[in-house]
Amino acid sequence: MQNDNTSSLVQKGVMLPLMEEFYTIQGEGYHTGTSAYFIRIGGCDVGCHWCDVKESWDPDKHPPTQIGAIIENATKYSNTIVITGGEPLTWDMTLLTEGLKANGLTIHIETSGAYDMTGVWDWICLSPKKIKLPKPEIYPRVDELKVIIYNKSDFKFAEEQAERVSTDCELFLQPEWSVKEKMTPQIVDYVMKHPKWRISLQTHKFLNIP
Ligand code: SF4
């Protein structure tokens, strides 16, 4: 339980509920195989039933952390920072991203887009969710659209989402991990028939790294 002062600092983005931070290899999407420092911010109420980071949902389970400390840690490891969650846009990302930028770092976000866009970003990866659609303003800014394929109806959803992003946006279909044996062959077939898409696999899980 946070006191009022801490709660106010979190609302302003001066502190953020930090779930974990780690230096690893980006396992998914356009930057697969490249090293990056991940900052995982707690808090998400989108509620995907297949979510693989459900422990991120409740922000009160993650310590409110001064962004200065987060930035200081990040500068030690990599020039590329990936901010993920949870849903990082639950919070105001302005101060954190400005602080990272001031240190010359390149900043990526992985988001469902369900909340107002705050912060300064070099790369926006949108992973839209049917149950809480992205805010319309995010679509023209998206560099990478990554749609999770859990069942066949997700291909239709992916096409609907692809119509909303810019023409130079990178398009990825990624099997949801628990159904990957069933859905990966269908994605392979789909990409061969619709080559504007690429397949994204969660290679970090195959490599057994975070
Ligand atoms: S948006 Fe992401 S963190 Fe939130 S429930 Fe869905 S998969 Fe999990």
Tab-separated table of C-alpha atoms and ligand atoms in Angstrom:
chain	number	residue	atom	x	y	z
A	1	MET	CA	0.000	0.000	0.000
A	2	GLN	CA	1.499	3.356	-1.052
A	3	ASN	CA	1.199	6.543	0.970
A	4	ASP	CA	-0.386	9.574	-0.716
A	5	ASN	CA	2.942	11.209	-1.497
A	6	THR	CA	4.364	8.106	-3.191
A	7	SER	CA	1.132	7.580	-5.058
A	8	SER	CA	1.251	11.166	-6.342
A	9	LEU	CA	4.879	10.732	-7.486
A	10	VAL	CA	3.931	7.536	-9.345
A	11	GLN	CA	1.009	9.304	-11.018
A	12	LYS	CA	3.420	12.010	-12.217
A	13	GLY	CA	5.974	9.476	-13.464
A	14	VAL	CA	8.633	10.652	-11.001
A	15	MET	CA	8.516	7.162	-9.503
A	16	LEU	CA	7.365	4.034	-11.311
A	17	PRO	CA	6.438	0.545	-10.086
A	18	LEU	CA	9.515	-1.341	-11.249
A	19	MET	CA	8.946	-5.055	-11.685
A	20	GLU	CA	12.349	-5.997	-13.058
A	21	GLU	CA	15.212	-4.718	-15.191
A	22	PHE	CA	17.683	-6.898	-17.032
A	23	TYR	CA	20.189	-6.959	-19.867
A	24	THR	CA	19.413	-9.634	-22.427
A	25	ILE	CA	18.710	-10.361	-26.086
A	26	GLN	CA	15.498	-9.106	-27.669
A	27	GLY	CA	13.694	-12.322	-28.513
A	28	GLU	CA	10.763	-11.044	-30.581
A	29	GLY	CA	9.857	-8.945	-33.555
A	30	TYR	CA	11.948	-6.638	-35.712
A	31	HIS	CA	14.950	-6.390	-33.372
A	32	THR	CA	15.162	-10.117	-32.621
A	33	GLY	CA	18.689	-11.209	-31.775
A	34	THR	CA	19.993	-7.809	-30.704
A	35	SER	CA	21.058	-6.963	-27.184
A	36	ALA	CA	19.001	-4.548	-25.121
A	37	TYR	CA	18.347	-3.519	-21.540
A	38	PHE	CA	14.765	-4.251	-20.543
A	39	ILE	CA	12.821	-2.215	-18.007
A	40	ARG	CA	9.594	-3.941	-17.022
A	41	ILE	CA	7.079	-1.615	-15.402
A	42	GLY	CA	4.288	-3.114	-13.308
A	43	GLY	CA	0.600	-2.416	-13.872
A	44	CYS	CA	-1.790	-3.623	-16.569
A	45	ASP	CA	-5.558	-4.004	-16.597
A	46	VAL	CA	-5.978	-5.183	-20.190
A	47	GLY	CA	-6.520	-8.727	-18.924
A	48	CYS	CA	-5.383	-11.045	-21.768
A	49	HIS	CA	-6.276	-14.562	-20.567
A	50	TRP	CA	-3.055	-15.981	-22.062
A	51	CYS	CA	-0.786	-13.261	-20.624
A	52	ASP	CA	2.635	-14.682	-19.701
A	53	VAL	CA	3.416	-11.886	-17.200
A	54	LYS	CA	0.275	-11.905	-15.057
A	55	GLU	CA	2.449	-11.131	-12.046
A	56	SER	CA	2.926	-7.674	-13.603
A	57	TRP	CA	-0.756	-6.750	-13.436
A	58	ASP	CA	-0.980	-5.428	-9.882
A	59	PRO	CA	1.263	-2.351	-9.607
A	60	ASP	CA	1.148	-2.490	-5.806
A	61	LYS	CA	3.246	-5.655	-5.942
A	62	HIS	CA	6.174	-3.752	-7.465
A	63	PRO	CA	8.249	-1.194	-5.572
A	64	PRO	CA	7.754	2.451	-6.511
A	65	THR	CA	11.227	3.354	-7.785
A	66	GLN	CA	12.737	6.756	-8.474
A	67	ILE	CA	13.260	7.140	-12.218
A	68	GLY	CA	16.749	8.543	-11.543
A	69	ALA	CA	17.763	5.130	-10.187
A	70	ILE	CA	16.201	3.341	-13.166
A	71	ILE	CA	18.050	5.624	-15.600
A	72	GLU	CA	21.356	5.225	-13.778
A	73	ASN	CA	21.124	1.440	-13.963
A	74	ALA	CA	20.111	1.483	-17.621
A	75	THR	CA	23.108	3.543	-18.713
A	76	LYS	CA	25.496	0.850	-17.446
A	77	TYR	CA	24.463	-1.874	-19.862
A	78	SER	CA	23.304	-0.951	-23.335
A	79	ASN	CA	22.607	1.871	-25.743
A	80	THR	CA	19.207	0.333	-26.458
A	81	ILE	CA	16.503	0.315	-23.827
A	82	VAL	CA	13.225	-1.590	-24.178
A	83	ILE	CA	10.420	-0.431	-21.911
A	84	THR	CA	7.799	-3.090	-21.448
A	85	GLY	CA	5.337	-4.331	-18.871
A	86	GLY	CA	2.701	-4.838	-17.871
A	87	GLU	CA	1.408	-1.937	-19.852
A	88	PRO	CA	3.945	0.881	-19.509
A	89	LEU	CA	1.485	3.484	-20.799
A	90	THR	CA	-0.559	2.944	-17.654
A	91	TRP	CA	1.870	5.598	-16.384
A	92	ASP	CA	3.259	8.875	-17.642
A	93	MET	CA	6.462	7.915	-19.457
A	94	THR	CA	7.561	11.505	-20.118
A	95	LEU	CA	10.173	11.927	-17.403
A	96	LEU	CA	11.658	8.444	-17.678
A	97	THR	CA	12.094	8.613	-21.439
A	98	GLU	CA	13.403	12.176	-21.415
A	99	GLY	CA	15.967	11.136	-18.818
A	100	LEU	CA	17.065	8.142	-20.881
A	101	LYS	CA	17.278	10.315	-24.013
A	102	ALA	CA	19.384	12.868	-22.158
A	103	ASN	CA	21.887	10.042	-21.663
A	104	GLY	CA	21.999	9.370	-25.403
A	105	LEU	CA	20.063	6.107	-25.251
A	106	THR	CA	17.767	4.683	-27.917
A	107	ILE	CA	14.373	3.844	-26.454
A	108	HIS	CA	11.870	1.256	-27.613
A	109	ILE	CA	8.429	0.598	-26.169
A	110	GLU	CA	6.301	-2.520	-26.289
A	111	THR	CA	2.696	-1.550	-25.709
A	112	SER	CA	-0.889	-2.554	-26.267
A	113	GLY	CA	-1.593	1.106	-27.035
A	114	ALA	CA	-4.652	1.013	-24.796
A	115	TYR	CA	-3.720	4.214	-22.960
A	116	ASP	CA	-2.629	7.726	-23.886
A	117	MET	CA	0.789	7.858	-25.488
A	118	THR	CA	3.327	9.655	-23.356
A	119	GLY	CA	7.109	9.757	-23.640
A	120	VAL	CA	9.670	10.155	-26.421
A	121	TRP	CA	10.350	7.009	-28.399
A	122	ASP	CA	12.736	5.865	-31.109
A	123	TRP	CA	10.781	2.685	-31.818
A	124	ILE	CA	7.157	1.900	-31.049
A	125	CYS	CA	6.095	-1.743	-31.133
A	126	LEU	CA	2.318	-2.006	-30.912
A	127	SER	CA	0.832	-5.320	-29.848
A	128	PRO	CA	-2.896	-4.614	-29.995
A	129	LYS	CA	-5.409	-6.551	-27.938
A	130	LYS	CA	-9.021	-7.183	-28.973
A	131	ILE	CA	-10.367	-6.767	-25.465
A	132	LYS	CA	-8.973	-3.232	-25.065
A	133	LEU	CA	-8.208	-1.699	-28.432
A	134	PRO	CA	-5.421	0.818	-28.992
A	135	LYS	CA	-6.175	4.516	-28.832
A	136	PRO	CA	-6.570	5.736	-32.423
A	137	GLU	CA	-3.778	8.332	-32.067
A	138	ILE	CA	-1.076	5.692	-31.765
A	139	TYR	CA	-1.512	4.018	-35.164
A	140	PRO	CA	0.324	6.582	-37.367
A	141	ARG	CA	3.308	6.502	-34.990
A	142	VAL	CA	3.802	2.747	-34.896
A	143	ASP	CA	7.080	1.337	-36.291
A	144	GLU	CA	6.212	-2.294	-35.715
A	145	LEU	CA	2.867	-4.059	-35.435
A	146	LYS	CA	3.093	-7.402	-33.623
A	147	VAL	CA	-0.149	-9.354	-33.430
A	148	ILE	CA	-0.325	-12.372	-31.149
A	149	ILE	CA	-2.067	-15.302	-32.818
A	150	TYR	CA	-3.987	-17.430	-30.347
A	151	ASN	CA	-6.640	-18.733	-32.710
A	152	LYS	CA	-7.779	-18.388	-36.318
A	153	SER	CA	-9.871	-15.289	-35.742
A	154	ASP	CA	-6.691	-13.408	-34.859
A	155	PHE	CA	-5.621	-13.386	-38.524
A	156	LYS	CA	-8.668	-11.243	-39.327
A	157	PHE	CA	-7.906	-8.990	-36.376
A	158	ALA	CA	-4.298	-8.670	-37.597
A	159	GLU	CA	-5.463	-7.502	-41.037
A	160	GLU	CA	-7.845	-4.979	-39.489
A	161	GLN	CA	-5.002	-3.594	-37.383
A	162	ALA	CA	-2.583	-3.528	-40.324
A	163	GLU	CA	-5.012	-1.285	-42.219
A	164	ARG	CA	-4.646	1.331	-39.500
A	165	VAL	CA	-0.842	1.637	-39.336
A	166	SER	CA	1.372	3.469	-41.828
A	167	THR	CA	2.489	1.730	-45.022
A	168	ASP	CA	6.122	1.459	-43.873
A	169	CYS	CA	5.224	-0.213	-40.555
A	170	GLU	CA	6.847	-3.643	-40.059
A	171	LEU	CA	4.212	-6.369	-39.696
A	172	PHE	CA	4.625	-9.462	-37.514
A	173	LEU	CA	2.470	-12.408	-36.525
A	174	GLN	CA	3.561	-14.212	-33.389
A	175	PRO	CA	2.131	-17.466	-32.055
A	176	GLU	CA	0.945	-17.295	-28.471
A	177	TRP	CA	3.413	-19.520	-26.608
A	178	SER	CA	0.971	-22.027	-25.118
A	179	VAL	CA	-0.529	-22.825	-28.536
A	180	LYS	CA	2.612	-22.468	-30.626
A	181	GLU	CA	2.592	-26.083	-31.839
A	182	LYS	CA	-0.908	-25.626	-33.234
A	183	MET	CA	-0.672	-22.057	-34.521
A	184	THR	CA	2.894	-21.826	-35.894
A	185	PRO	CA	2.188	-23.984	-38.980
A	186	GLN	CA	-0.907	-21.866	-39.668
A	187	ILE	CA	1.151	-18.680	-39.381
A	188	VAL	CA	3.816	-20.090	-41.715
A	189	ASP	CA	1.122	-20.880	-44.263
A	190	TYR	CA	-0.481	-17.446	-43.798
A	191	VAL	CA	2.794	-15.547	-44.243
A	192	MET	CA	3.564	-17.464	-47.446
A	193	LYS	CA	0.153	-16.444	-48.796
A	194	HIS	CA	0.364	-12.874	-47.424
A	195	PRO	CA	4.048	-11.900	-47.663
A	196	LYS	CA	3.653	-8.433	-46.204
A	197	TRP	CA	3.705	-10.261	-42.858
A	198	ARG	CA	6.683	-11.840	-41.106
A	199	ILE	CA	6.633	-14.477	-38.414
A	200	SER	CA	7.959	-13.573	-34.972
A	201	LEU	CA	8.913	-16.327	-32.544
A	202	GLN	CA	9.671	-15.866	-28.874
A	203	THR	CA	13.262	-16.952	-29.390
A	204	HIS	CA	14.283	-15.954	-25.854
A	205	LYS	CA	12.004	-18.699	-24.546
A	206	PHE	CA	13.685	-21.271	-26.807
A	207	LEU	CA	17.073	-19.954	-25.612
A	208	ASN	CA	15.885	-20.055	-22.003
A	209	ILE	CA	16.936	-16.477	-21.334
A	210	PRO	CA	14.774	-13.686	-19.852
B	1	SF4	S1	-1.516	-6.254	-22.457
B	1	SF4	FE1	0.364	-7.436	-22.190
B	1	SF4	S2	0.789	-7.369	-19.945
B	1	SF4	FE2	-1.337	-6.711	-20.260
B	1	SF4	S3	-2.556	-8.576	-19.978
B	1	SF4	FE3	-2.159	-8.378	-22.204
B	1	SF4	S4	-0.271	-9.555	-22.576
B	1	SF4	FE4	-0.412	-9.208	-20.334
